[in-house]
mmCIF file of C-alpha atoms in Angstrom:
data_model
loop_
_atom_site.group_PDB
_atom_site.id
_atom_site.type_symbol
_atom_site.label_atom_id
_atom_site.label_comp_id
_atom_site.label_asym_id
_atom_site.label_seq_id
_atom_site.Cartn_x
_atom_site.Cartn_y
_atom_site.Cartn_z
ATOM 1 C CA MET G 1 82.518 61.939 105.259
ATOM 2 C CA ASP G 2 80.473 63.287 108.187
ATOM 3 C CA PHE G 3 80.606 59.831 109.793
ATOM 4 C CA ILE G 4 84.409 59.712 109.526
ATOM 5 C CA THR G 5 84.640 63.226 110.974
ATOM 6 C CA TYR G 6 82.398 62.161 113.866
ATOM 7 C CA ILE G 7 84.521 59.058 114.573
ATOM 8 C CA ILE G 8 87.719 61.145 114.608
ATOM 9 C CA ASP G 9 86.101 63.700 116.903
ATOM 10 C CA PHE G 10 84.766 60.935 119.160
ATOM 11 C CA ILE G 11 88.219 59.390 119.509
ATOM 12 C CA LEU G 12 90.093 62.671 120.062
ATOM 13 C CA HIS G 13 87.527 63.997 122.562
ATOM 14 C CA ILE G 14 86.488 60.677 124.008
ATOM 15 C CA ASP G 15 86.524 61.991 127.580
ATOM 16 C CA GLN G 16 83.851 64.582 126.747
ATOM 17 C CA HIS G 17 81.715 62.092 124.817
ATOM 18 C CA LEU G 18 82.024 59.529 127.587
ATOM 19 C CA VAL G 19 80.821 62.091 130.124
ATOM 20 C CA GLU G 20 77.782 62.720 127.881
ATOM 21 C CA ILE G 21 77.099 58.985 127.688
ATOM 22 C CA ILE G 22 77.334 58.660 131.478
ATOM 23 C CA ASN G 23 75.004 61.636 132.008
ATOM 24 C CA ASN G 24 72.454 60.325 129.504
ATOM 25 C CA PHE G 25 72.514 56.594 130.214
ATOM 26 C CA GLY G 26 73.714 56.208 133.811
ATOM 27 C CA ILE G 27 74.323 52.586 134.800
ATOM 28 C CA TRP G 28 73.689 51.500 131.193
ATOM 29 C CA THR G 29 77.076 53.036 130.386
ATOM 30 C CA TYR G 30 78.632 49.708 131.354
ATOM 31 C CA ILE G 31 76.607 47.993 128.615
ATOM 32 C CA ILE G 32 77.563 50.682 126.087
ATOM 33 C CA LEU G 33 81.263 50.334 126.935
ATOM 34 C CA PHE G 34 80.943 46.550 126.676
ATOM 35 C CA LEU G 35 79.358 46.847 123.232
ATOM 36 C CA ILE G 36 81.950 49.307 121.907
ATOM 37 C CA VAL G 37 84.878 47.095 122.951
ATOM 38 C CA PHE G 38 83.071 43.920 121.847
ATOM 39 C CA ILE G 39 82.322 45.361 118.388
ATOM 40 C CA GLU G 40 85.836 46.788 117.976
ATOM 41 C CA THR G 41 87.455 43.436 118.796
ATOM 42 C CA GLY G 42 84.730 41.069 117.617
ATOM 43 C CA LEU G 43 83.526 42.400 114.266
ATOM 44 C CA VAL G 44 86.232 42.664 111.661
ATOM 45 C CA VAL G 45 84.486 45.518 109.797
ATOM 46 C CA PHE G 46 84.743 47.945 112.748
ATOM 47 C CA PRO G 47 88.492 48.328 113.402
ATOM 48 C CA PHE G 48 88.229 52.129 113.605
ATOM 49 C CA LEU G 49 86.327 52.225 116.903
ATOM 50 C CA PRO G 50 88.308 53.528 119.919
ATOM 51 C CA GLY G 51 90.077 50.949 122.035
ATOM 52 C CA ASP G 52 93.078 52.075 124.100
ATOM 53 C CA SER G 53 91.817 55.649 124.445
ATOM 54 C CA LEU G 54 88.347 54.461 125.520
ATOM 55 C CA LEU G 55 89.806 52.281 128.272
ATOM 56 C CA PHE G 56 92.066 55.112 129.431
ATOM 57 C CA ALA G 57 89.213 57.641 129.518
ATOM 58 C CA ALA G 58 86.883 55.235 131.329
ATOM 59 C CA GLY G 59 89.565 54.558 133.928
ATOM 60 C CA ALA G 60 90.117 58.283 134.427
ATOM 61 C CA LEU G 61 86.393 58.976 134.881
ATOM 62 C CA SER G 62 85.999 56.135 137.394
ATOM 63 C CA VAL G 63 88.073 58.163 139.888
ATOM 64 C CA LEU G 64 85.670 61.118 139.980
ATOM 65 C CA ASP G 65 83.431 61.517 143.020
ATOM 66 C CA GLY G 66 79.869 60.488 142.247
ATOM 67 C CA SER G 67 80.827 58.768 138.970
ATOM 68 C CA ILE G 68 78.622 55.865 137.962
ATOM 69 C CA LEU G 69 81.788 54.050 136.869
ATOM 70 C CA HIS G 70 83.805 52.128 139.450
ATOM 71 C CA ILE G 71 87.178 50.649 138.605
ATOM 72 C CA VAL G 72 86.574 46.982 139.554
ATOM 73 C CA PRO G 73 83.264 46.416 137.695
ATOM 74 C CA LEU G 74 84.658 48.561 134.870
ATOM 75 C CA ILE G 75 87.696 46.296 134.470
ATOM 76 C CA ILE G 76 85.507 43.177 134.610
ATOM 77 C CA THR G 77 83.116 44.589 131.976
ATOM 78 C CA LEU G 78 85.881 45.607 129.579
ATOM 79 C CA TRP G 79 87.785 42.356 130.099
ATOM 80 C CA LEU G 80 84.715 40.261 129.291
ATOM 81 C CA ALA G 81 84.051 42.360 126.180
ATOM 82 C CA ALA G 82 87.645 41.928 124.992
ATOM 83 C CA VAL G 83 87.777 38.157 125.556
ATOM 84 C CA ILE G 84 84.318 37.441 124.118
ATOM 85 C CA GLY G 85 84.926 39.821 121.207
ATOM 86 C CA ASP G 86 88.127 38.077 120.110
ATOM 87 C CA SER G 87 86.504 34.654 120.541
ATOM 88 C CA VAL G 88 83.537 35.635 118.355
ATOM 89 C CA ASN G 89 85.900 37.128 115.773
ATOM 90 C CA TYR G 90 87.869 33.867 115.741
ATOM 91 C CA GLN G 91 84.693 31.827 115.165
ATOM 92 C CA ILE G 92 83.561 34.168 112.368
ATOM 93 C CA GLY G 93 86.943 33.791 110.699
ATOM 94 C CA LYS G 94 86.795 30.030 111.081
ATOM 95 C CA LYS G 95 83.311 29.791 109.545
ATOM 96 C CA ILE G 96 83.448 32.315 106.691
ATOM 97 C CA GLY G 97 87.153 32.915 106.154
ATOM 98 C CA THR G 98 87.438 30.255 103.457
ATOM 99 C CA SER G 99 84.205 31.308 101.720
ATOM 100 C CA ILE G 100 85.188 34.920 101.022
ATOM 101 C CA PRO G 101 85.703 35.432 97.242
ATOM 102 C CA GLU G 102 89.420 35.578 96.515
ATOM 103 C CA ASP G 103 88.958 38.489 94.090
ATOM 104 C CA SER G 104 87.328 40.677 96.777
ATOM 105 C CA TRP G 105 89.415 43.243 98.644
ATOM 106 C CA PHE G 106 89.253 41.191 101.824
ATOM 107 C CA GLY G 107 89.702 37.916 99.997
ATOM 108 C CA LYS G 108 93.029 39.172 98.670
ATOM 109 C CA LEU G 109 94.183 39.555 102.264
ATOM 110 C CA ILE G 110 93.255 36.016 103.242
ATOM 111 C CA ASN G 111 93.268 33.966 100.018
ATOM 112 C CA LYS G 112 94.113 30.269 100.263
ATOM 113 C CA GLU G 113 97.862 30.661 99.807
ATOM 114 C CA LYS G 114 98.113 33.482 102.339
ATOM 115 C CA MET G 115 95.857 31.600 104.726
ATOM 116 C CA GLU G 116 98.186 28.608 104.623
ATOM 117 C CA LYS G 117 101.111 30.919 105.349
ATOM 118 C CA ALA G 118 99.103 32.528 108.160
ATOM 119 C CA GLU G 119 98.311 29.108 109.600
ATOM 120 C CA ALA G 120 102.013 28.175 109.588
ATOM 121 C CA PHE G 121 102.897 31.532 111.117
ATOM 122 C CA PHE G 122 100.255 31.259 113.848
ATOM 123 C CA ASN G 123 101.303 27.696 114.650
ATOM 124 C CA LYS G 124 104.852 28.946 115.176
ATOM 125 C CA HIS G 125 104.281 32.421 116.656
ATOM 126 C CA GLY G 126 100.528 32.445 117.287
ATOM 127 C CA GLY G 127 100.488 33.170 120.990
ATOM 128 C CA LYS G 128 102.893 36.075 120.686
ATOM 129 C CA THR G 129 100.983 37.446 117.693
ATOM 130 C CA ILE G 130 97.603 37.403 119.442
ATOM 131 C CA PHE G 131 99.082 38.967 122.568
ATOM 132 C CA ILE G 132 100.944 41.779 120.761
ATOM 133 C CA ALA G 133 97.953 42.487 118.502
ATOM 134 C CA ARG G 134 95.980 43.632 121.560
ATOM 135 C CA PHE G 135 98.102 46.767 121.668
ATOM 136 C CA MET G 136 97.883 47.574 117.943
ATOM 137 C CA PRO G 137 94.815 49.431 116.582
ATOM 138 C CA PHE G 138 93.250 47.757 113.506
ATOM 139 C CA ILE G 139 95.592 44.758 113.852
ATOM 140 C CA ARG G 140 93.817 43.601 117.039
ATOM 141 C CA THR G 141 90.563 43.481 115.044
ATOM 142 C CA PHE G 142 91.987 41.456 112.149
ATOM 143 C CA ALA G 143 94.280 39.082 114.083
ATOM 144 C CA PRO G 144 91.546 36.877 115.663
ATOM 145 C CA PHE G 145 89.694 36.666 112.338
ATOM 146 C CA VAL G 146 92.802 35.502 110.487
ATOM 147 C CA ALA G 147 93.616 33.132 113.367
ATOM 148 C CA GLY G 148 90.194 31.534 112.931
ATOM 149 C CA ALA G 149 90.376 31.505 109.139
ATOM 150 C CA SER G 150 93.783 29.809 109.285
ATOM 151 C CA ARG G 151 92.450 27.165 111.723
ATOM 152 C CA MET G 152 94.742 28.088 114.602
ATOM 153 C CA ASN G 153 94.146 25.741 117.549
ATOM 154 C CA TYR G 154 91.343 27.364 119.574
ATOM 155 C CA ARG G 155 92.613 26.391 123.039
ATOM 156 C CA TYR G 156 96.000 27.847 122.145
ATOM 157 C CA PHE G 157 94.285 30.973 120.834
ATOM 158 C CA LEU G 158 92.057 31.281 123.910
ATOM 159 C CA ASN G 159 94.986 31.177 126.340
ATOM 160 C CA TYR G 160 96.672 34.138 124.671
ATOM 161 C CA ASN G 161 93.342 35.851 124.072
ATOM 162 C CA ILE G 162 92.736 35.851 127.849
ATOM 163 C CA LEU G 163 96.319 36.852 128.651
ATOM 164 C CA GLY G 164 96.309 39.680 126.102
ATOM 165 C CA ALA G 165 92.900 40.963 127.222
ATOM 166 C CA THR G 166 93.970 40.922 130.877
ATOM 167 C CA VAL G 167 97.161 42.907 130.326
ATOM 168 C CA TRP G 168 95.532 45.300 127.819
ATOM 169 C CA VAL G 169 92.523 46.154 129.986
ATOM 170 C CA LEU G 170 94.505 46.446 133.217
ATOM 171 C CA LEU G 171 97.254 48.561 131.660
ATOM 172 C CA CYS G 172 94.950 51.025 129.887
ATOM 173 C CA THR G 173 92.263 51.422 132.558
ATOM 174 C CA LEU G 174 94.678 51.629 135.483
ATOM 175 C CA ALA G 175 96.811 54.139 133.573
ATOM 176 C CA GLY G 176 93.697 56.301 133.279
ATOM 177 C CA TYR G 177 92.733 55.616 136.886
ATOM 178 C CA PHE G 178 96.099 56.709 138.306
ATOM 179 C CA PHE G 179 97.200 59.367 135.808
ATOM 180 C CA GLY G 180 94.103 60.482 133.874
ATOM 181 C CA ASN G 181 93.132 63.187 136.343
ATOM 182 C CA PHE G 182 96.497 64.876 136.641
ATOM 183 C CA PRO G 183 95.937 68.535 135.614
ATOM 184 C CA ILE G 184 98.433 68.304 132.756
ATOM 185 C CA VAL G 185 96.632 65.217 131.399
ATOM 186 C CA LYS G 186 93.105 66.630 131.855
ATOM 187 C CA ASP G 187 94.045 69.918 130.181
ATOM 188 C CA ASN G 188 95.692 68.185 127.216
ATOM 189 C CA PHE G 189 93.540 65.090 126.864
ATOM 190 C CA SER G 190 93.424 65.245 123.051
ATOM 191 C CA LEU G 191 97.227 65.214 122.951
ATOM 192 C CA VAL G 192 97.256 62.300 125.377
ATOM 193 C CA VAL G 193 94.879 60.359 123.118
ATOM 194 C CA ILE G 194 97.063 61.079 120.092
ATOM 195 C CA GLY G 195 100.063 59.927 122.120
ATOM 196 C CA ILE G 196 98.263 56.701 123.035
ATOM 197 C CA ILE G 197 97.463 56.076 119.361
ATOM 198 C CA VAL G 198 101.062 56.774 118.298
ATOM 199 C CA VAL G 199 102.487 54.463 120.966
ATOM 200 C CA SER G 200 99.961 51.775 120.000
ATOM 201 C CA VAL G 201 101.030 51.722 116.352
ATOM 202 C CA ILE G 202 104.781 51.671 117.082
ATOM 203 C CA PRO G 203 104.936 47.814 117.113
ATOM 204 C CA MET G 204 103.174 47.749 113.723
ATOM 205 C CA VAL G 205 105.610 50.301 112.250
ATOM 206 C CA VAL G 206 108.635 48.462 113.671
ATOM 207 C CA SER G 207 107.331 45.164 112.298
ATOM 208 C CA PHE G 208 106.757 46.725 108.862
ATOM 209 C CA ILE G 209 110.250 48.271 108.741
ATOM 210 C CA LYS G 210 111.829 45.025 109.936
ATOM 211 C CA SER G 211 110.010 42.988 107.261
ATOM 212 C CA LYS G 212 111.156 45.438 104.578
ATOM 213 C CA MET G 213 114.748 45.276 105.803
ATOM 214 C CA ASP G 214 114.645 41.469 105.951
ATOM 215 C CA LYS G 215 113.241 41.340 102.431
ATOM 216 C CA LYS G 216 115.911 43.709 101.173
ATOM 217 C CA SER G 217 118.644 41.636 102.849
ATOM 218 C CA ALA G 218 117.268 38.456 101.304
ATOM 219 C CA GLU G 219 117.331 40.045 97.852
#
């Protein structure tokens, strides 16, 4: 419970925690940011780590005079973490996706029948799915794993992995860079983070409602 409370506090006050990390670790902050984004996108068991809000906060702090963070190397670091993370997640899904017991909680999500459906879905809509998933917390962690488990063509996956990572990193970090230090944003950063989270999950909510409506229409 304390761990969950810490994660929530870290996400909602990520600007303060990031300042502490910068003060304590200096240039190593780039490595820490790389690892956080890599783990959030690359390891399917860590979907709760901050993504959009971390990029926004890092972009905002890169503007400050004397900050160890600079926008160009920051973007390159986060972009590499995002691309490599999704690629690793894909390979993990490809190697162990079919060996997960079907009666386990995760196996129920990706059992053989659902994996075949996922493969058909990815073959038809894969690029769009991987791209959109970048902007959806939790979903962006699971999408590459399922893509790998369903044997989605890797070159096809990689193209949209790179495209999605590029747009995601540029949009979030540059938003922080240009708007993160406005007084109204700085004074209400927790609300901004909540807003980012809400906006990020809108596509997931819309997709869920649409699927329910389609199912109801079919019935």
